[in-house]
Amino acid sequence: MIRVVLADDQTLVRAGFRSILEGEDDIEIVAEAGNGAQAVEHAVHLRPDVVLMDIRMPILDGLEATRRIIADPRLAEVRVVILTTFDLDDYVYGAIKAGASGFLVKDTEPPELIHGVRVVARGDALLAPTVTRRLIAEFASRITAPPPAVELNALTDREREVLHLVAAGLSNEEIAGRLVLSPATAKTHVSRILAKLGARDRAQLVVLAYESGLIRPGWLG
């Protein structure tokens, strides 16, 4: 069962998400939060699989709430998904840097919402469709002369290839097809990259790839 916390200061938004998600046999809404402080509190006490986190909330905004959840070692298995309406790009990028696992648009279609929760719950990131890729590329384009990323030296040539494709938003299956590997081998490469770079999930790999200069904005693989 995928346990979800809904964090949004608009009651109607939470009710809409609840009505969609509760209809699924494998998803349970364990709590709702009207501000970021409540979201953090629920995460600590309930240890959900996924927190759907709005950005603009009273008392504690979603960005700071995300930082606190990601920084808490007790919550290593909790995944945060940012709810966005596209006018919060600076905040969204900051949340991804802090360790959020991706984005969902507030007016997303029900099947996409359900799929997104399942994808994040199993440890992947919401990097496709290309909205996440475009947003990260846009903000990565503001970075000039990135410092050398010494930690990337730990990667093999094949792992660098895989990281390029992860940064382009490809799934393990798509990476396998591109590099003529089995999906299991592609998954193993991604797992090793995560371990070597100390990244929480694929979303952080994307940010690291852009900020290190390994990937240039607009590169689509």
Coordinates of C-alpha atoms in Angstrom, one line a residue:
M1 CA 0.0 0.0 0.0
I2 CA 1.3 3.5 -1.0
R3 CA 0.8 5.9 1.9
V4 CA 0.4 9.5 0.9
V5 CA 0.2 12.8 2.7
L6 CA -1.5 15.7 0.9
A7 CA -0.1 19.2 1.7
D8 CA -1.9 22.1 0.3
D9 CA -3.5 25.2 1.9
Q10 CA -6.5 24.9 -0.4
T11 CA -9.1 22.5 1.0
L12 CA -10.7 22.0 -2.4
V13 CA -7.4 21.0 -4.0
R14 CA -6.8 18.4 -1.3
A15 CA -10.3 17.1 -1.6
G16 CA -9.8 16.7 -5.4
F17 CA -6.6 14.8 -5.0
R18 CA -8.1 12.7 -2.3
S19 CA -11.1 11.7 -4.4
I20 CA -8.8 10.6 -7.2
L21 CA -6.3 8.7 -5.2
E22 CA -8.6 7.0 -2.7
G23 CA -10.2 5.2 -5.6
E24 CA -7.1 3.1 -6.1
D25 CA -6.7 -0.1 -4.3
D26 CA -2.9 0.4 -3.7
I27 CA -3.0 4.1 -2.5
E28 CA -4.1 5.3 1.0
I29 CA -4.3 9.0 2.1
V30 CA -2.9 8.9 5.6
A31 CA -3.1 12.6 6.4
E32 CA -3.7 16.1 5.1
A33 CA -1.8 19.3 5.9
G34 CA -2.8 22.9 5.3
N35 CA 0.7 24.3 5.8
G36 CA 4.3 23.2 5.6
A37 CA 4.8 22.7 9.3
Q38 CA 1.9 20.2 9.4
A39 CA 3.4 18.4 6.4
V40 CA 6.7 18.0 8.2
E41 CA 4.9 16.9 11.4
H42 CA 2.9 14.3 9.5
A43 CA 6.0 13.0 7.7
V44 CA 7.8 12.5 11.0
H45 CA 5.0 10.8 12.8
L46 CA 3.5 8.8 9.9
R47 CA 6.5 8.1 7.6
P48 CA 4.4 8.1 4.4
D49 CA 5.8 6.9 1.1
V50 CA 4.9 10.1 -0.7
V51 CA 4.2 13.7 0.3
L52 CA 2.4 15.8 -2.4
M53 CA 3.7 19.3 -1.4
D54 CA 2.4 22.6 -2.5
I55 CA 4.9 25.5 -2.5
R56 CA 3.0 28.5 -1.3
M57 CA 1.6 27.7 2.1
P58 CA 1.3 29.6 5.4
I59 CA 3.5 29.2 8.5
L60 CA 6.1 27.2 6.6
D61 CA 6.2 27.1 2.8
G62 CA 6.6 23.9 0.8
L63 CA 10.2 24.6 -0.1
E64 CA 11.4 24.8 3.5
A65 CA 9.1 21.9 4.5
T66 CA 10.8 19.8 1.7
R67 CA 14.3 20.8 2.9
R68 CA 13.4 19.7 6.5
I69 CA 11.9 16.4 5.4
I70 CA 14.9 15.6 3.1
A71 CA 17.4 16.6 5.8
D72 CA 15.9 14.3 8.4
P73 CA 17.7 10.9 8.4
R74 CA 14.6 9.3 9.9
L75 CA 12.7 10.2 6.7
A76 CA 15.1 8.7 4.2
E77 CA 12.4 6.7 2.5
V78 CA 9.9 9.6 2.3
R79 CA 9.6 11.0 -1.2
V80 CA 8.4 14.6 -1.9
V81 CA 6.6 15.6 -5.1
I82 CA 6.1 19.3 -5.7
L83 CA 2.7 20.6 -6.8
T84 CA 3.2 23.5 -9.2
T85 CA 1.2 25.8 -11.5
F86 CA 4.3 26.8 -13.5
D87 CA 4.5 30.2 -11.9
L88 CA 6.8 29.0 -9.1
D89 CA 9.8 27.9 -11.2
D90 CA 12.5 29.4 -8.9
Y91 CA 10.9 27.6 -5.9
V92 CA 10.5 24.4 -7.8
Y93 CA 14.1 24.3 -8.9
G94 CA 15.2 24.9 -5.3
A95 CA 13.0 22.1 -4.1
I96 CA 14.5 19.7 -6.6
K97 CA 18.0 20.7 -5.5
A98 CA 16.9 20.0 -1.9
G99 CA 15.9 16.5 -2.9
A100 CA 12.3 16.5 -4.1
S101 CA 11.6 13.7 -6.5
G102 CA 9.7 15.7 -9.2
F103 CA 6.7 17.8 -10.1
L104 CA 3.0 17.3 -10.6
V105 CA 0.9 20.1 -12.2
K106 CA -2.1 20.9 -10.1
D107 CA -4.5 20.4 -13.0
T108 CA -2.9 17.2 -14.1
E109 CA -5.3 14.5 -15.4
P110 CA -6.2 11.8 -12.9
P111 CA -4.4 8.9 -14.6
E112 CA -1.2 11.1 -14.6
L113 CA -1.6 11.9 -10.9
I114 CA -2.0 8.2 -10.0
H115 CA 0.9 7.2 -12.2
G116 CA 3.1 9.9 -10.7
V117 CA 2.4 8.8 -7.2
R118 CA 3.3 5.2 -8.1
V119 CA 6.4 6.1 -10.0
V120 CA 7.8 8.1 -7.0
A121 CA 6.8 5.6 -4.5
R122 CA 8.9 2.9 -6.2
G123 CA 11.9 5.2 -6.0
D124 CA 12.0 6.7 -9.5
A125 CA 11.6 10.4 -10.3
L126 CA 9.0 12.3 -12.3
L127 CA 11.4 13.3 -15.1
A128 CA 9.0 12.6 -18.0
P129 CA 7.2 14.0 -19.8
T130 CA 9.7 16.7 -20.6
V131 CA 8.3 19.5 -18.3
T132 CA 10.8 18.6 -15.6
R133 CA 13.7 18.4 -18.1
R134 CA 12.8 21.8 -19.5
L135 CA 12.5 23.5 -16.1
I136 CA 15.8 22.1 -14.9
A137 CA 17.5 23.1 -18.2
E138 CA 16.1 26.6 -18.0
F139 CA 17.6 27.2 -14.6
A140 CA 20.8 25.3 -15.3
S141 CA 21.3 27.8 -18.2
R142 CA 21.8 30.5 -15.5
I143 CA 24.8 28.7 -14.2
T144 CA 28.1 30.0 -15.7
A145 CA 31.4 28.3 -15.5
P146 CA 30.4 25.4 -13.3
P147 CA 33.2 24.2 -11.0
P148 CA 34.9 20.9 -11.8
A149 CA 32.9 18.0 -10.4
V150 CA 35.5 15.8 -8.8
E151 CA 33.0 13.3 -7.7
L152 CA 32.1 12.5 -11.3
N153 CA 35.6 11.1 -11.7
A154 CA 34.4 8.1 -9.8
L155 CA 32.1 7.2 -12.7
T156 CA 33.1 4.8 -15.5
D157 CA 32.6 5.8 -19.1
R158 CA 29.5 3.7 -19.3
E159 CA 28.1 5.2 -16.1
R160 CA 28.6 8.7 -17.6
E161 CA 26.7 7.6 -20.6
V162 CA 23.8 6.4 -18.4
L163 CA 23.9 9.7 -16.4
H164 CA 23.5 11.6 -19.7
L165 CA 20.4 9.7 -20.5
V166 CA 19.0 9.9 -16.9
A167 CA 19.4 13.7 -17.2
A168 CA 17.4 13.6 -20.5
G169 CA 14.5 12.1 -18.6
L170 CA 14.8 8.5 -19.9
S171 CA 13.5 5.6 -18.0
N172 CA 15.6 2.5 -17.3
E173 CA 13.8 0.7 -20.1
E174 CA 14.5 3.6 -22.5
I175 CA 18.2 3.7 -21.4
A176 CA 18.4 0.0 -22.0
G177 CA 17.1 0.4 -25.5
R178 CA 19.4 3.3 -26.3
L179 CA 22.5 1.6 -25.1
V180 CA 21.5 -2.0 -26.1
L181 CA 21.5 -3.3 -22.5
S182 CA 19.0 -5.3 -20.5
P183 CA 16.6 -3.2 -18.3
A184 CA 18.2 -5.0 -15.3
T185 CA 21.7 -3.9 -16.3
A186 CA 20.5 -0.3 -16.9
K187 CA 18.9 -0.3 -13.4
T188 CA 22.1 -1.6 -11.9
H189 CA 24.1 1.2 -13.6
V190 CA 21.7 3.8 -12.2
S191 CA 21.9 2.3 -8.7
R192 CA 25.7 2.5 -8.8
I193 CA 25.7 6.1 -10.0
L194 CA 23.3 7.0 -7.2
A195 CA 25.6 5.3 -4.6
K196 CA 28.8 6.8 -6.0
L197 CA 27.4 10.4 -6.1
G198 CA 25.5 10.2 -2.9
A199 CA 22.3 11.2 -4.6
R200 CA 18.9 10.5 -3.1
D201 CA 17.2 9.7 -6.4
R202 CA 17.1 10.4 -10.2
A203 CA 15.9 14.0 -9.8
Q204 CA 19.1 14.9 -7.9
L205 CA 21.2 13.2 -10.5
V206 CA 19.6 15.5 -13.1
V207 CA 20.5 18.6 -11.1
L208 CA 24.0 17.3 -10.4
A209 CA 24.6 16.5 -14.1
Y210 CA 23.6 20.0 -15.2
E211 CA 25.3 21.9 -12.4
S212 CA 28.6 20.0 -12.8
G213 CA 28.7 20.9 -16.5
L214 CA 28.5 17.2 -17.6
I215 CA 25.2 18.1 -19.4
R216 CA 24.5 21.4 -21.1
P217 CA 21.1 23.1 -21.2
G218 CA 19.0 22.0 -24.1
W219 CA 20.8 18.6 -24.5
L220 CA 18.2 16.0 -25.1
G221 CA 20.3 12.9 -25.7

